[in-house]
Short mmCIF file of C-alpha atoms in Angstrom, two decimals:
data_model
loop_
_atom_site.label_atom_id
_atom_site.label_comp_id
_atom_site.label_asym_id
_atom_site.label_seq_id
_atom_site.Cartn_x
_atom_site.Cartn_y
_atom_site.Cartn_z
CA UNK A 279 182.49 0.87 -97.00
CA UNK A 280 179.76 0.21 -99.80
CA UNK A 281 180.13 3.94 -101.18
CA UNK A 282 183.83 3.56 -101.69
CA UNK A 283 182.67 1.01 -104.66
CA UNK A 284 180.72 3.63 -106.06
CA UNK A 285 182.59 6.82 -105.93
CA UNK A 286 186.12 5.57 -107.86
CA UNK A 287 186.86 4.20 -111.30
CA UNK A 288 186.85 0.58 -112.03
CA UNK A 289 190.73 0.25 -111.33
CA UNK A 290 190.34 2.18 -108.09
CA UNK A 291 187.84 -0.44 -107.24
CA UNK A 292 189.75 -3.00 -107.72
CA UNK A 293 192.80 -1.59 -105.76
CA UNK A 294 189.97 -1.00 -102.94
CA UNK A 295 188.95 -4.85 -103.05
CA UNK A 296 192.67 -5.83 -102.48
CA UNK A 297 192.84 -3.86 -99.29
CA UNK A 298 189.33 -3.97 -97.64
CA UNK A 299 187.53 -7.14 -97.05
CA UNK A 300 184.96 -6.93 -98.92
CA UNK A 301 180.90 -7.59 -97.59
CA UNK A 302 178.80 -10.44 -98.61
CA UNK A 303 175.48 -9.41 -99.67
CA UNK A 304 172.32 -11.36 -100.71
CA UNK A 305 172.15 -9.00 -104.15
CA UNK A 306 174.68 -8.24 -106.60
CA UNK A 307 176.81 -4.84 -105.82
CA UNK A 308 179.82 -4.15 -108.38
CA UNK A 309 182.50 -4.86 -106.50
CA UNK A 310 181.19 -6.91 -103.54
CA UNK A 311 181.01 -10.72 -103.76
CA UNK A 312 177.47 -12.46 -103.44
CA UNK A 313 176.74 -14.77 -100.95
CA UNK A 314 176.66 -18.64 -101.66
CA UNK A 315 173.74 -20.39 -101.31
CA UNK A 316 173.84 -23.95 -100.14
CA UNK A 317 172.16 -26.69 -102.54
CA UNK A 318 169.39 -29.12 -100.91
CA UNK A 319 170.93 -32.11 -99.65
CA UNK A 320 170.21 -35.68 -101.20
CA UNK A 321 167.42 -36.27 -99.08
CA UNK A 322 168.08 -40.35 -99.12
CA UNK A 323 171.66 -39.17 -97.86
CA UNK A 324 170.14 -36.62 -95.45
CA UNK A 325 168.44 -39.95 -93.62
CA UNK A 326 171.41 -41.79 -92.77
CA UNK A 327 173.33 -38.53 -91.34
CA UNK A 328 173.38 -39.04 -87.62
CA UNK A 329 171.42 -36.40 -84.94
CA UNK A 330 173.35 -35.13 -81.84
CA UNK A 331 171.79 -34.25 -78.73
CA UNK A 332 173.80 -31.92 -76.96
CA UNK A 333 171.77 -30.84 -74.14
CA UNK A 334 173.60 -32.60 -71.03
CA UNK A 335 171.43 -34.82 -68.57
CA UNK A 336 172.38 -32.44 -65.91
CA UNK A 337 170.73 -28.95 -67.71
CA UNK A 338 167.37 -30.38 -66.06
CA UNK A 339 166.15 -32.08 -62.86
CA UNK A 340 165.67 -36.04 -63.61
CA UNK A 341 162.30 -36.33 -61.67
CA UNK A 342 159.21 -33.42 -61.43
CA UNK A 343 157.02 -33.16 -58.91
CA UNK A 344 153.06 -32.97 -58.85
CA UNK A 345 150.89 -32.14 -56.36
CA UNK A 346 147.29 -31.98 -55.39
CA UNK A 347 144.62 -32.06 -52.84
CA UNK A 348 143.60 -29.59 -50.46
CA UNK A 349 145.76 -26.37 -51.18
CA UNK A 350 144.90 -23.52 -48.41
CA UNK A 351 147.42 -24.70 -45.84
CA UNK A 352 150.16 -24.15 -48.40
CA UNK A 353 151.40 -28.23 -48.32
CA UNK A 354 150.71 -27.72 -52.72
CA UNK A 355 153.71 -25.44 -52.70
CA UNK A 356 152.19 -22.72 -54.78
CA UNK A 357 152.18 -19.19 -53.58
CA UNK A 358 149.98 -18.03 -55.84
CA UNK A 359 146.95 -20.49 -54.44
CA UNK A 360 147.06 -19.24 -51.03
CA UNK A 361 148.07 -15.60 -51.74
CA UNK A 362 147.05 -14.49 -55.60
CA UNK A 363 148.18 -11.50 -57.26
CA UNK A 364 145.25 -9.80 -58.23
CA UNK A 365 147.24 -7.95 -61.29
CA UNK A 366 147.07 -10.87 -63.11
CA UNK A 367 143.67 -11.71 -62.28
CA UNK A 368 144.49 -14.65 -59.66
CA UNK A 369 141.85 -16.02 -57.63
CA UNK A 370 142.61 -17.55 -53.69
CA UNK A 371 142.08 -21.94 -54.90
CA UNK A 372 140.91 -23.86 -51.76
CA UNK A 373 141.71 -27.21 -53.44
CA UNK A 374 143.47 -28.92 -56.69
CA UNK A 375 141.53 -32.00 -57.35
CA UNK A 376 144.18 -33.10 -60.32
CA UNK A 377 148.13 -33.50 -60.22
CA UNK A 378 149.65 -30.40 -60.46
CA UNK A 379 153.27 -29.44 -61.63
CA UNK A 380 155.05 -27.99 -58.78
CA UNK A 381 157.05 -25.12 -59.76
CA UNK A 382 159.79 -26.24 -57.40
CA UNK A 383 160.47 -29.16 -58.86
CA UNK A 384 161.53 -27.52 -61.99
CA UNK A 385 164.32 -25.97 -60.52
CA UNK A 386 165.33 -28.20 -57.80
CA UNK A 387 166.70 -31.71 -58.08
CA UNK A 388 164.21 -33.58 -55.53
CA UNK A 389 165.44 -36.84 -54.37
CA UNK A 390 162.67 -37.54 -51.78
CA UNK A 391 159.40 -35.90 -50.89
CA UNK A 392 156.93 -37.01 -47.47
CA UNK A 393 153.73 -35.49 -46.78
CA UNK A 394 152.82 -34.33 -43.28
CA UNK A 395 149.82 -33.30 -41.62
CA UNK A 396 148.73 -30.31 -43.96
CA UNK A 397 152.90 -29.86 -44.92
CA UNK A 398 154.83 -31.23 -47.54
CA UNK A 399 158.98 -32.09 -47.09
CA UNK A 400 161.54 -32.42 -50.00
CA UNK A 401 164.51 -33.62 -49.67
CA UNK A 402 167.02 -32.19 -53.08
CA UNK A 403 170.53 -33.00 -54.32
CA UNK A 404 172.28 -29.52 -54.21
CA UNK A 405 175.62 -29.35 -52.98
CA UNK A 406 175.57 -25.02 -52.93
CA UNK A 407 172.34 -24.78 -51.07
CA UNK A 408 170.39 -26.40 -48.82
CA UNK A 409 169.55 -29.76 -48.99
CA UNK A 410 166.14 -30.04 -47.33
CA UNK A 411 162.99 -28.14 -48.51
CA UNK A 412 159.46 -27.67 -46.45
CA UNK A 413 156.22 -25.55 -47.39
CA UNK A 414 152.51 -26.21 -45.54
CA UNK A 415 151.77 -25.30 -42.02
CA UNK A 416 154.41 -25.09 -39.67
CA UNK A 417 153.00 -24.54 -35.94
CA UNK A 418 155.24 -26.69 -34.15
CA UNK A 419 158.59 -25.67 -36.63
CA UNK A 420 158.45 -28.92 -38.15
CA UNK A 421 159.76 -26.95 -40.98
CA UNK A 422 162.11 -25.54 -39.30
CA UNK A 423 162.64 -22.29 -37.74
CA UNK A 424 161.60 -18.76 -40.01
CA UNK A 425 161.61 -15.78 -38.59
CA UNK A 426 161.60 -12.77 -40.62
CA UNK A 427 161.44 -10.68 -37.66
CA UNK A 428 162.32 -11.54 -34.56
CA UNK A 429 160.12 -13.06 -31.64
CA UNK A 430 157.32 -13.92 -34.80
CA UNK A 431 157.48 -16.77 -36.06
CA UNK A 432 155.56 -18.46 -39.50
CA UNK A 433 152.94 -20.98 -38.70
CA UNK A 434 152.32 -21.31 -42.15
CA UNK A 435 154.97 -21.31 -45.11
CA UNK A 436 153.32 -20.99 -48.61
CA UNK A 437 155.77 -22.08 -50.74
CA UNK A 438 158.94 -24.26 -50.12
CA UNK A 439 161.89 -22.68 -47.47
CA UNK A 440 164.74 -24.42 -46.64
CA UNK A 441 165.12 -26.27 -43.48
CA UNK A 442 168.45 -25.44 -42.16
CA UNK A 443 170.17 -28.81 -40.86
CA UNK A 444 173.33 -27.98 -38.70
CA UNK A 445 175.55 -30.23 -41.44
CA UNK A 446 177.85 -29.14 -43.14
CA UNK A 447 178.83 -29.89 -47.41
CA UNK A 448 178.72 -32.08 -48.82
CA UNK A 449 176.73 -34.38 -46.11
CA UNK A 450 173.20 -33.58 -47.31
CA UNK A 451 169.51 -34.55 -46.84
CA UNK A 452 168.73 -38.07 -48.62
CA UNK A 453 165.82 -39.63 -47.16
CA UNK A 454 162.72 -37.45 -45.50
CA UNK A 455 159.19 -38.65 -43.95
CA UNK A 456 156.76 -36.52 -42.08
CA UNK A 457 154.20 -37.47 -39.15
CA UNK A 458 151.39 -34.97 -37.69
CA UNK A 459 154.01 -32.44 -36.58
CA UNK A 460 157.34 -34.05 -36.70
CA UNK A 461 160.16 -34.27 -39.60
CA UNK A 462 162.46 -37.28 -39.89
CA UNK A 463 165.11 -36.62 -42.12
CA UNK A 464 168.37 -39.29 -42.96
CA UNK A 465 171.60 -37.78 -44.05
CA UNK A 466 174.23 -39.36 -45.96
CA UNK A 467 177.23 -38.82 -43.22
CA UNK A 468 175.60 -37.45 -40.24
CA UNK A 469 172.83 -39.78 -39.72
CA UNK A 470 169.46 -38.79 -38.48
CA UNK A 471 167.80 -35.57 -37.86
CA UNK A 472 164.52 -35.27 -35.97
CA UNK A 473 162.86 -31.75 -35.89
CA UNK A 474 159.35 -30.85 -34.37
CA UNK A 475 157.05 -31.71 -31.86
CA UNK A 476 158.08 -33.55 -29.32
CA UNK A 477 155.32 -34.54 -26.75
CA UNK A 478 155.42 -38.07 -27.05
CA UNK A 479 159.27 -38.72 -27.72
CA UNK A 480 158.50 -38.76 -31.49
CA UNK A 481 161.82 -37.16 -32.06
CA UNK A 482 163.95 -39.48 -30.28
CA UNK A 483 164.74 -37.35 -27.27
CA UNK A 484 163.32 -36.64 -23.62
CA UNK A 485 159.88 -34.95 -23.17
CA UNK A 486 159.99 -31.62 -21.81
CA UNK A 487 156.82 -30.41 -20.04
CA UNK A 488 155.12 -27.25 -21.60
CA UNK A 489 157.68 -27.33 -24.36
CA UNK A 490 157.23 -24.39 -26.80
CA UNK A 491 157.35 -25.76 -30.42
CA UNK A 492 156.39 -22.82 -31.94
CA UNK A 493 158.98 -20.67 -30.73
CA UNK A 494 162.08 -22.61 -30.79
CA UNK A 495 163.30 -25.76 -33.39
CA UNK A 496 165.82 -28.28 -31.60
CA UNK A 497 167.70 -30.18 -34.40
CA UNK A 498 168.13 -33.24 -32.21
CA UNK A 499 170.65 -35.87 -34.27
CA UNK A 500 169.79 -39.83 -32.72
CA UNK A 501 172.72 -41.05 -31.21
CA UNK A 502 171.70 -44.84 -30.90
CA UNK A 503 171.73 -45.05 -34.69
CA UNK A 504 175.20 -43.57 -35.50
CA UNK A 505 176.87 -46.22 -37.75
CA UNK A 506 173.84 -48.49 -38.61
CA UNK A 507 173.21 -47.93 -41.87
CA UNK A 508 169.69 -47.48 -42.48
CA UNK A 509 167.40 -47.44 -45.83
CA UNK A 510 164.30 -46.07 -45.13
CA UNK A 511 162.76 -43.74 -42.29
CA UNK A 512 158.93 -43.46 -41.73
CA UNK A 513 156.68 -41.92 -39.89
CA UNK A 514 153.14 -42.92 -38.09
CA UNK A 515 150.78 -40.44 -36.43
CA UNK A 516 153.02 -39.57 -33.62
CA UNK A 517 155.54 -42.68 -33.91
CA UNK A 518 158.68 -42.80 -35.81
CA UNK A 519 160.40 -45.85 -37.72
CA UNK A 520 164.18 -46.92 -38.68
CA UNK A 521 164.42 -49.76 -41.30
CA UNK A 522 168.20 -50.86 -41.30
CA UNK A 523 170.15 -52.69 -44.79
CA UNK A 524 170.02 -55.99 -42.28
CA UNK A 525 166.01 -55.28 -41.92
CA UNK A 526 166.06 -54.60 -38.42
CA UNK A 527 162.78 -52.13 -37.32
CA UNK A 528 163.92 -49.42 -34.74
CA UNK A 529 161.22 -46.86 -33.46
CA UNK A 530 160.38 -44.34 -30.59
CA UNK A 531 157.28 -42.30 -29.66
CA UNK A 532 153.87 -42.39 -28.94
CA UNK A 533 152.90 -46.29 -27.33
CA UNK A 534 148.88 -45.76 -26.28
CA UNK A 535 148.16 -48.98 -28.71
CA UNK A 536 151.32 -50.94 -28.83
CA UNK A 537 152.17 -49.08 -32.29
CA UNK A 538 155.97 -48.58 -30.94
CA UNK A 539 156.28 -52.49 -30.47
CA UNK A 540 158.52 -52.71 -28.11
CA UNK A 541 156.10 -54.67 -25.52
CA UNK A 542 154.59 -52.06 -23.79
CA UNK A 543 151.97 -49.33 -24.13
CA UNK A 544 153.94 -46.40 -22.92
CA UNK A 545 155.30 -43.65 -24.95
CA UNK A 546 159.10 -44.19 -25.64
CA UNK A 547 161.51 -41.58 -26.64
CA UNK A 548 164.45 -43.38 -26.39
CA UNK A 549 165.07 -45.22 -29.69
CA UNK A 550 165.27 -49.11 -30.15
CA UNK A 551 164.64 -52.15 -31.85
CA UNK A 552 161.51 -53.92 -32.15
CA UNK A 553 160.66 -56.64 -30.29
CA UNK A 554 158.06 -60.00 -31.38
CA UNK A 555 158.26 -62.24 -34.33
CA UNK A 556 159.91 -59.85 -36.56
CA UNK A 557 163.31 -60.76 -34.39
CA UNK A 558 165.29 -62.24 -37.18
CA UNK A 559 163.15 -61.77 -40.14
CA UNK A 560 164.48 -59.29 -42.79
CA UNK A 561 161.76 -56.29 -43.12
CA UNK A 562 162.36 -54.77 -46.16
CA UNK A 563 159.46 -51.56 -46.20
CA UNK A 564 157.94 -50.56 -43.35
CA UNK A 565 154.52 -48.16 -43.26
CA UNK A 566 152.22 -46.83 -40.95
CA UNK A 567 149.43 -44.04 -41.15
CA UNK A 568 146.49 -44.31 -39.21
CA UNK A 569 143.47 -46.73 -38.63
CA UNK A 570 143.58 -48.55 -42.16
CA UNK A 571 146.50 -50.62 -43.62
CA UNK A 572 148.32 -52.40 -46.71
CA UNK A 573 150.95 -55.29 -47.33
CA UNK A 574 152.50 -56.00 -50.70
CA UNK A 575 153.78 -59.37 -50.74
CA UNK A 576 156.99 -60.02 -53.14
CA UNK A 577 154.43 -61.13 -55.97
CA UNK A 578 152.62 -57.95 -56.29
CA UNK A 579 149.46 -58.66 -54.79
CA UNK A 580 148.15 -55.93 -52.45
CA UNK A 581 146.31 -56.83 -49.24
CA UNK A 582 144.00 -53.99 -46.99
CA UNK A 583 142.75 -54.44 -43.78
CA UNK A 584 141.69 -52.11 -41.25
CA UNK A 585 138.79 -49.47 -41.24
CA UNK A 586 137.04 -47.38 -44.23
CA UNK A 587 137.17 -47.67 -47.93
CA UNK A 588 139.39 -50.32 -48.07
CA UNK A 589 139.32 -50.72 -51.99
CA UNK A 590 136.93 -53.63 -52.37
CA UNK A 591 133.49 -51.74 -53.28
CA UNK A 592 131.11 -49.27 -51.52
CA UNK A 593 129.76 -52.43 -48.97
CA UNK A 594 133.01 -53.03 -47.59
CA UNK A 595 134.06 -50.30 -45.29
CA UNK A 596 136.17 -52.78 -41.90
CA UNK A 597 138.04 -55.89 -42.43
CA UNK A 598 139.87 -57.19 -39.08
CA UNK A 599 141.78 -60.01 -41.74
CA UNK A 600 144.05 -59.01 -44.45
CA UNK A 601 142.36 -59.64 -48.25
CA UNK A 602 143.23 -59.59 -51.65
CA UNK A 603 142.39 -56.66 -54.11
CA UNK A 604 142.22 -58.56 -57.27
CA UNK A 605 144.75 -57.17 -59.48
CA UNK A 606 143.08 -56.48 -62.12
CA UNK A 607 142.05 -53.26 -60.72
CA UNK A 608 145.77 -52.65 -61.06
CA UNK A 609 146.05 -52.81 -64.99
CA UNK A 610 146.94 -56.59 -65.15
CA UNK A 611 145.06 -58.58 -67.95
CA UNK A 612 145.25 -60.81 -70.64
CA UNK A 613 147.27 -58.33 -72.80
CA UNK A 614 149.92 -57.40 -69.99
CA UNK A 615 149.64 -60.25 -67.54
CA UNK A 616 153.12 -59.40 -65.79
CA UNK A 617 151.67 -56.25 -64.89
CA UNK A 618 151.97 -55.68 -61.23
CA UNK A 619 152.30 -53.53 -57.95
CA UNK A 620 155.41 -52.99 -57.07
CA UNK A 621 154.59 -49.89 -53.99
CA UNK A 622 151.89 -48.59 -51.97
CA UNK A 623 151.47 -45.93 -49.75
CA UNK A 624 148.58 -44.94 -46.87
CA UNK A 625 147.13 -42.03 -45.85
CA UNK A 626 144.36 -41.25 -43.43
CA UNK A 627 141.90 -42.64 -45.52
CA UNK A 628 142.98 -43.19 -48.69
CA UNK A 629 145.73 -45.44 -50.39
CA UNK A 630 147.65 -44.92 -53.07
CA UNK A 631 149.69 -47.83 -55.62
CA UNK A 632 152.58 -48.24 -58.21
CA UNK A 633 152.84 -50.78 -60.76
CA UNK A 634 155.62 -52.30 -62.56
CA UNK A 635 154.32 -49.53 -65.64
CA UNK A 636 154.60 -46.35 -63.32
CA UNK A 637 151.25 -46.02 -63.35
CA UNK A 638 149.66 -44.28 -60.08
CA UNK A 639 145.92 -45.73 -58.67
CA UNK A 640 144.37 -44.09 -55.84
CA UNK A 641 141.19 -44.95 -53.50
CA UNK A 642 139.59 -43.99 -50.53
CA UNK A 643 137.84 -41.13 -48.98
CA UNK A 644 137.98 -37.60 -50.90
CA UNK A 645 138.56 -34.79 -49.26
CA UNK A 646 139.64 -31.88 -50.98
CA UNK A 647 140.30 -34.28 -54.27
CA UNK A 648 143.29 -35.39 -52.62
CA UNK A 649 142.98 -38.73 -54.93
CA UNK A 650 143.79 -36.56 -57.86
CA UNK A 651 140.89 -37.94 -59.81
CA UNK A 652 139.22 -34.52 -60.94
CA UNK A 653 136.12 -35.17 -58.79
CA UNK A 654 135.63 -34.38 -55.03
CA UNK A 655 133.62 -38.11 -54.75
CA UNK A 656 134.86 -41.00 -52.74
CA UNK A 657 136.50 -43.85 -54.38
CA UNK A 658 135.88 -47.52 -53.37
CA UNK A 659 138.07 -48.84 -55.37
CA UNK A 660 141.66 -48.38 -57.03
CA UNK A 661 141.45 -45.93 -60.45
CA UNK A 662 144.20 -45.05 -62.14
CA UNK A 663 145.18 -41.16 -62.20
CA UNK A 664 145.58 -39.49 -65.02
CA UNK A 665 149.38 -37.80 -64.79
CA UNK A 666 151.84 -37.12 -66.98
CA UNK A 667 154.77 -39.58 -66.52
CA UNK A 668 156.28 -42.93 -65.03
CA UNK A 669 155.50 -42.15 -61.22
CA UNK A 670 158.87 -43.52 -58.90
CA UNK A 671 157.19 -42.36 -55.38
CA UNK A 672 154.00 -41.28 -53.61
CA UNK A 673 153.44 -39.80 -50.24
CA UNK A 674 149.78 -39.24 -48.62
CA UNK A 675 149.28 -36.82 -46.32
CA UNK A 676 145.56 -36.27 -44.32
CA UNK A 677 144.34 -34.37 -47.12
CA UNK A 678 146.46 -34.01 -49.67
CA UNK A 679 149.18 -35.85 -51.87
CA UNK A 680 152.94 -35.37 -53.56
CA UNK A 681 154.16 -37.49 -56.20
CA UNK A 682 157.97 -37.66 -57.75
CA UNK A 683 157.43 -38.50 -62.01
CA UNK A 684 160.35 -39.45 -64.26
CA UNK A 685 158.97 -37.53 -67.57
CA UNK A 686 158.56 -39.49 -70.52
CA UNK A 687 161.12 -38.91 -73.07
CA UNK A 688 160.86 -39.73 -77.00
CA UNK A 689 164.24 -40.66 -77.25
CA UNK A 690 163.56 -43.29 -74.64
CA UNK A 691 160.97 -44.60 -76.51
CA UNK A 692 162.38 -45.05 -79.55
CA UNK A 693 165.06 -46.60 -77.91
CA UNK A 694 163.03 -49.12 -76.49
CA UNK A 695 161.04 -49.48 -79.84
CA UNK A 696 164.23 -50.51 -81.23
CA UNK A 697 164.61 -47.25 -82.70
CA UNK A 698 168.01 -46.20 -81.50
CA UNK A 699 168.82 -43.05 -79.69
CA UNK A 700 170.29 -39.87 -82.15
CA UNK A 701 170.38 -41.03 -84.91
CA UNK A 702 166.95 -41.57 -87.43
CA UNK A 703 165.95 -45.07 -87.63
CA UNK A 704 163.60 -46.98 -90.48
CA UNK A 705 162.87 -48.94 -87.45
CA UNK A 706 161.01 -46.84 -84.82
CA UNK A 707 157.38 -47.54 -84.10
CA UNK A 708 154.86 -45.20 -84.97
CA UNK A 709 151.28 -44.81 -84.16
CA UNK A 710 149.17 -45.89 -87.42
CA UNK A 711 145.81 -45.03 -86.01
CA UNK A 712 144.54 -41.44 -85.93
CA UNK A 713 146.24 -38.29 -87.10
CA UNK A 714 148.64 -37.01 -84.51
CA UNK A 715 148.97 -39.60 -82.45
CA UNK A 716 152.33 -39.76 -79.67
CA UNK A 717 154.61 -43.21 -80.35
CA UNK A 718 154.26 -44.16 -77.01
CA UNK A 719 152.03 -46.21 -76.12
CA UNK A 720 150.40 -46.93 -72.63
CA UNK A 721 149.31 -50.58 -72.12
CA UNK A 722 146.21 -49.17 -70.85
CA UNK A 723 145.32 -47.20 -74.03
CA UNK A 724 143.08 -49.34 -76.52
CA UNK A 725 142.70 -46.35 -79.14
CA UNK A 726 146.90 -46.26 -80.49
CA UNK A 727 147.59 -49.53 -82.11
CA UNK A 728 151.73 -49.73 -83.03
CA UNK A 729 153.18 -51.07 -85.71
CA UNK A 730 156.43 -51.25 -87.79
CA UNK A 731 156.24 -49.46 -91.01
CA UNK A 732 158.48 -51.92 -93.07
CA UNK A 733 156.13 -54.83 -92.23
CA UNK A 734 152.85 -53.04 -91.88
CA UNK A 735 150.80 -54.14 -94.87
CA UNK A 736 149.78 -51.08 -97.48
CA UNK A 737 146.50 -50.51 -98.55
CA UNK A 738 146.65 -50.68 -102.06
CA UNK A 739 146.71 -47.89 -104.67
CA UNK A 740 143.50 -47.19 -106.38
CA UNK A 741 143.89 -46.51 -110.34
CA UNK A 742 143.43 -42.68 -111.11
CA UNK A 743 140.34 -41.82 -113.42
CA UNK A 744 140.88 -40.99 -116.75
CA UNK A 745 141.38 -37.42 -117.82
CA UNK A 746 138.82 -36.61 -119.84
CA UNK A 747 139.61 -33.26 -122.53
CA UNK A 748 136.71 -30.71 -123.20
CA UNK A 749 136.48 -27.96 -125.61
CA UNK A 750 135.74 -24.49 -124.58
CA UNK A 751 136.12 -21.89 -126.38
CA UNK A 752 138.27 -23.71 -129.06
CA UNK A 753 140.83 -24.79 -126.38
CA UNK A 754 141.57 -27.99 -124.90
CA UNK A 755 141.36 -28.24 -120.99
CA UNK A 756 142.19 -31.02 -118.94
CA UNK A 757 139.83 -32.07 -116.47
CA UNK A 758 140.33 -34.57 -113.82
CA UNK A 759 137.39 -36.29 -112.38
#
């Protein structure tokens, strides 16, 4: 269309421009109209224009997940540790002694998570797919049943499959927890699933002698607790638990030491209520693990008892009475003295705290550097772990750990600064000290110190030197000093 310009006579041209649209161009053409170039806005105007986010809150998952510990069995939920692809120069990692981002919590919406013995169950919001997720070994289909061809089943799933609940949409998977090879898993219209093994009534139904687990998954739904709605499920060694909204305790399986409490020391696979002191008193968490143990009382203070390192120094490895851990190991001090726990969680070994910050401490034996604290040495007492977010839950497994993060967003901040969200602010808090420094600030961190611009005091303006003028070569030259 540009040669048409160029082959006719001026009044052909402009007959031409009447009938074809003509082409903006960044250069003048005879004939063709140049293109408009916008002025600089006022830049004290261009600070009071407001700033619209229009990325939706559901074009992301709310939570992502980390993981870390021992990472051979698969329970990371990594492919690539357990099987690398040479071609890009992967190596086989036995262990992941720091939280690591879980791929499938980047495209998943995880609601729950529970670590097993050497597996690792999520529990996601999707109302298209399925709504429970497992990876980690499977030998007794506590994942569920996979078969990719027929009469083999996986023992071992490295990364997470979905466990395929008999429900149908939109009931879904809301609440999981994971003993040595059993799955508990609450529902939010069909009530509870138990999948797994079965050998001490774990699952809530009879004991079949010389049951094959490996070979066959029974999706067994518990009757007894149809219409009682419940709010958390848990699971011991080989003993599962029911808290109801009324903070009655429920639980069925393995008995040998009492841990069923129903008054007896046999193993119980019918479910039911239990039976002591705790008759009328409103339980609100319940958790069990193994030989060691923790309360949380309703002020925040933590209490261990039990056997091992119990998260009062290397010389104190039993306690048969409950104790304090002061709480200052927990980030409260004179700077943020409402600073407290608010949950805990136990593994085999090791232990595992929130406070009221989101900030995750771990302690206890090591293996595999399933504390997350980049070393493979045992920890006698709680340390913070270094992770990027506001952790909401933890779940310890024998050797390895899952946590669910909310990730920090600026907007957020600067909200909570005072700052407003989209739209710029004279108000936001900055960091002041060092170059680069991130405006939030941890009430841990003593090396970011926060203050308001407006009323932050200036260091006053030092007069310039005098510019001094020296001839050379008969000119005058202005030379600053």
């Amino acid at each position: 269309m540009m040669s048409l310009f160029f082959k006719h006579s001026r009044s052909t041209n402009s007959l031409l421009k009447k009938v074809v649209q003509p082409v903006c161009l960044n250069h003048p053409v005879r004939g063709v109209k140049k293109a408009k170039f916008r002025k600089p806005l006022d830049p004290q105007h261009a600070e009071e224009l407001p700033e619209f986010e229009y990325v939706g809150k559901g074009s992301r998952p709310d939570t992502i997940v980390f993981t870390w510990g021992v990472a051979d069995h698969g329970g990371l939920g990594r492919a690539s540790f357990v099987r690398p692809d040479a071609s890009k120069n992967q190596r086989p990692l036995f262990y992941m002694y720091r939280p690591h981002r879980a791929e499938f919590g980047e495209s998943h919406k995880v609601v729950d998570l529970g670590c097993g013995y050497g597996f690792t169950v999520f529990a996601v919001n999707d109302k298209l797919a399925a709504s429970c997720y497992g990876t980690g070994i499977n030998s007794d289909s506590q994942l569920g049943n996979h078969e990719p061809r027929q009469g083999n089943p996986l023992g071992l799933l490295i990364s997470p499959a979905p466990i395929e609940l008999p429900v149908t949409a939109p009931d879904r998977v809301i609440k999981v927890a994971s003993g040595r090879a059993h799955t508990v898993m609450l529902t939010d219209n069909s009530g509870v699933w138990t999948v797994g093994n079965n050998a001490y009534g774990q699952c809530g139904r009879p004991v079949i002698p010389d049951e094959d687990y490996n070979r066959q998954a029974v999706y067994h739904r518990l009757m007894p607790l149809d219409g009682v709605p419940l709010r958390q499920v848990e699971c011991g060694q080989d003993t599962s638990f029911f808290l109801s909204e009324e903070g009655v305790v429920y639980s069925c399986g393995w008995g040998a030491d009492g841990q069923t409490g129903r008054g007896h020391y046999d193993n119980e696979p019918n479910v039911g209520a239990v039976v002591g002191d705790i008759v009328g008193e409103k339980i609100v968490k319940v958790s069990c693990r193994a030989d060691c143990a923790l309360a949380l009382n309703e002020d925040g203070q933590v209490y261990s008892w039990g056997f091992g390192p119990i998260g009062k120094g290397p010389n104190v490895t039993y306690s048969k009475d409950p104790t304090p851990i002061p709480s200052t190991l927990f980030g409260q001090n004179e700077i943020t003295p409402d600073t407290k726990v608010t949950s805990v969680a136990c593994g085999i070994n090791h232990f595992a705290a929130i406070n009221t910050h989101g900030s995750l401490f771990t302690w206890g034996k090591n293996p595999g550097g399933c504390l997350g604290q980049r070393h493979l040495k045992d920890q006698y007492f709680p340390l913070r772990v270094s992770i990027g977010g506001q952790v909401m839950k933890v779940s310890c497994g024998v050797d390895h750990m899952a946590a669910m993060v909310k990730e920090i967003v600026l907007a957020e901040v600067y909200e909570a600064a005072g700052g407003g969200v989209g739209r710029k602010s004279k108000s936001r808090v900055k960091a002041t000290s060092g170059k680069g420094q991130h405006p939030y600030h941890h009430p841990y961190s003593s090396h970011t110190t926060m203050a308001d611009p407006e009323t932050q005091s200036q260091p006053e303006e030092q007069p310039k030197a005098p510019v001094k003028e020296k001839e050379v070569l008969g000119k005058s030259w202005n030379i600053e000093k």
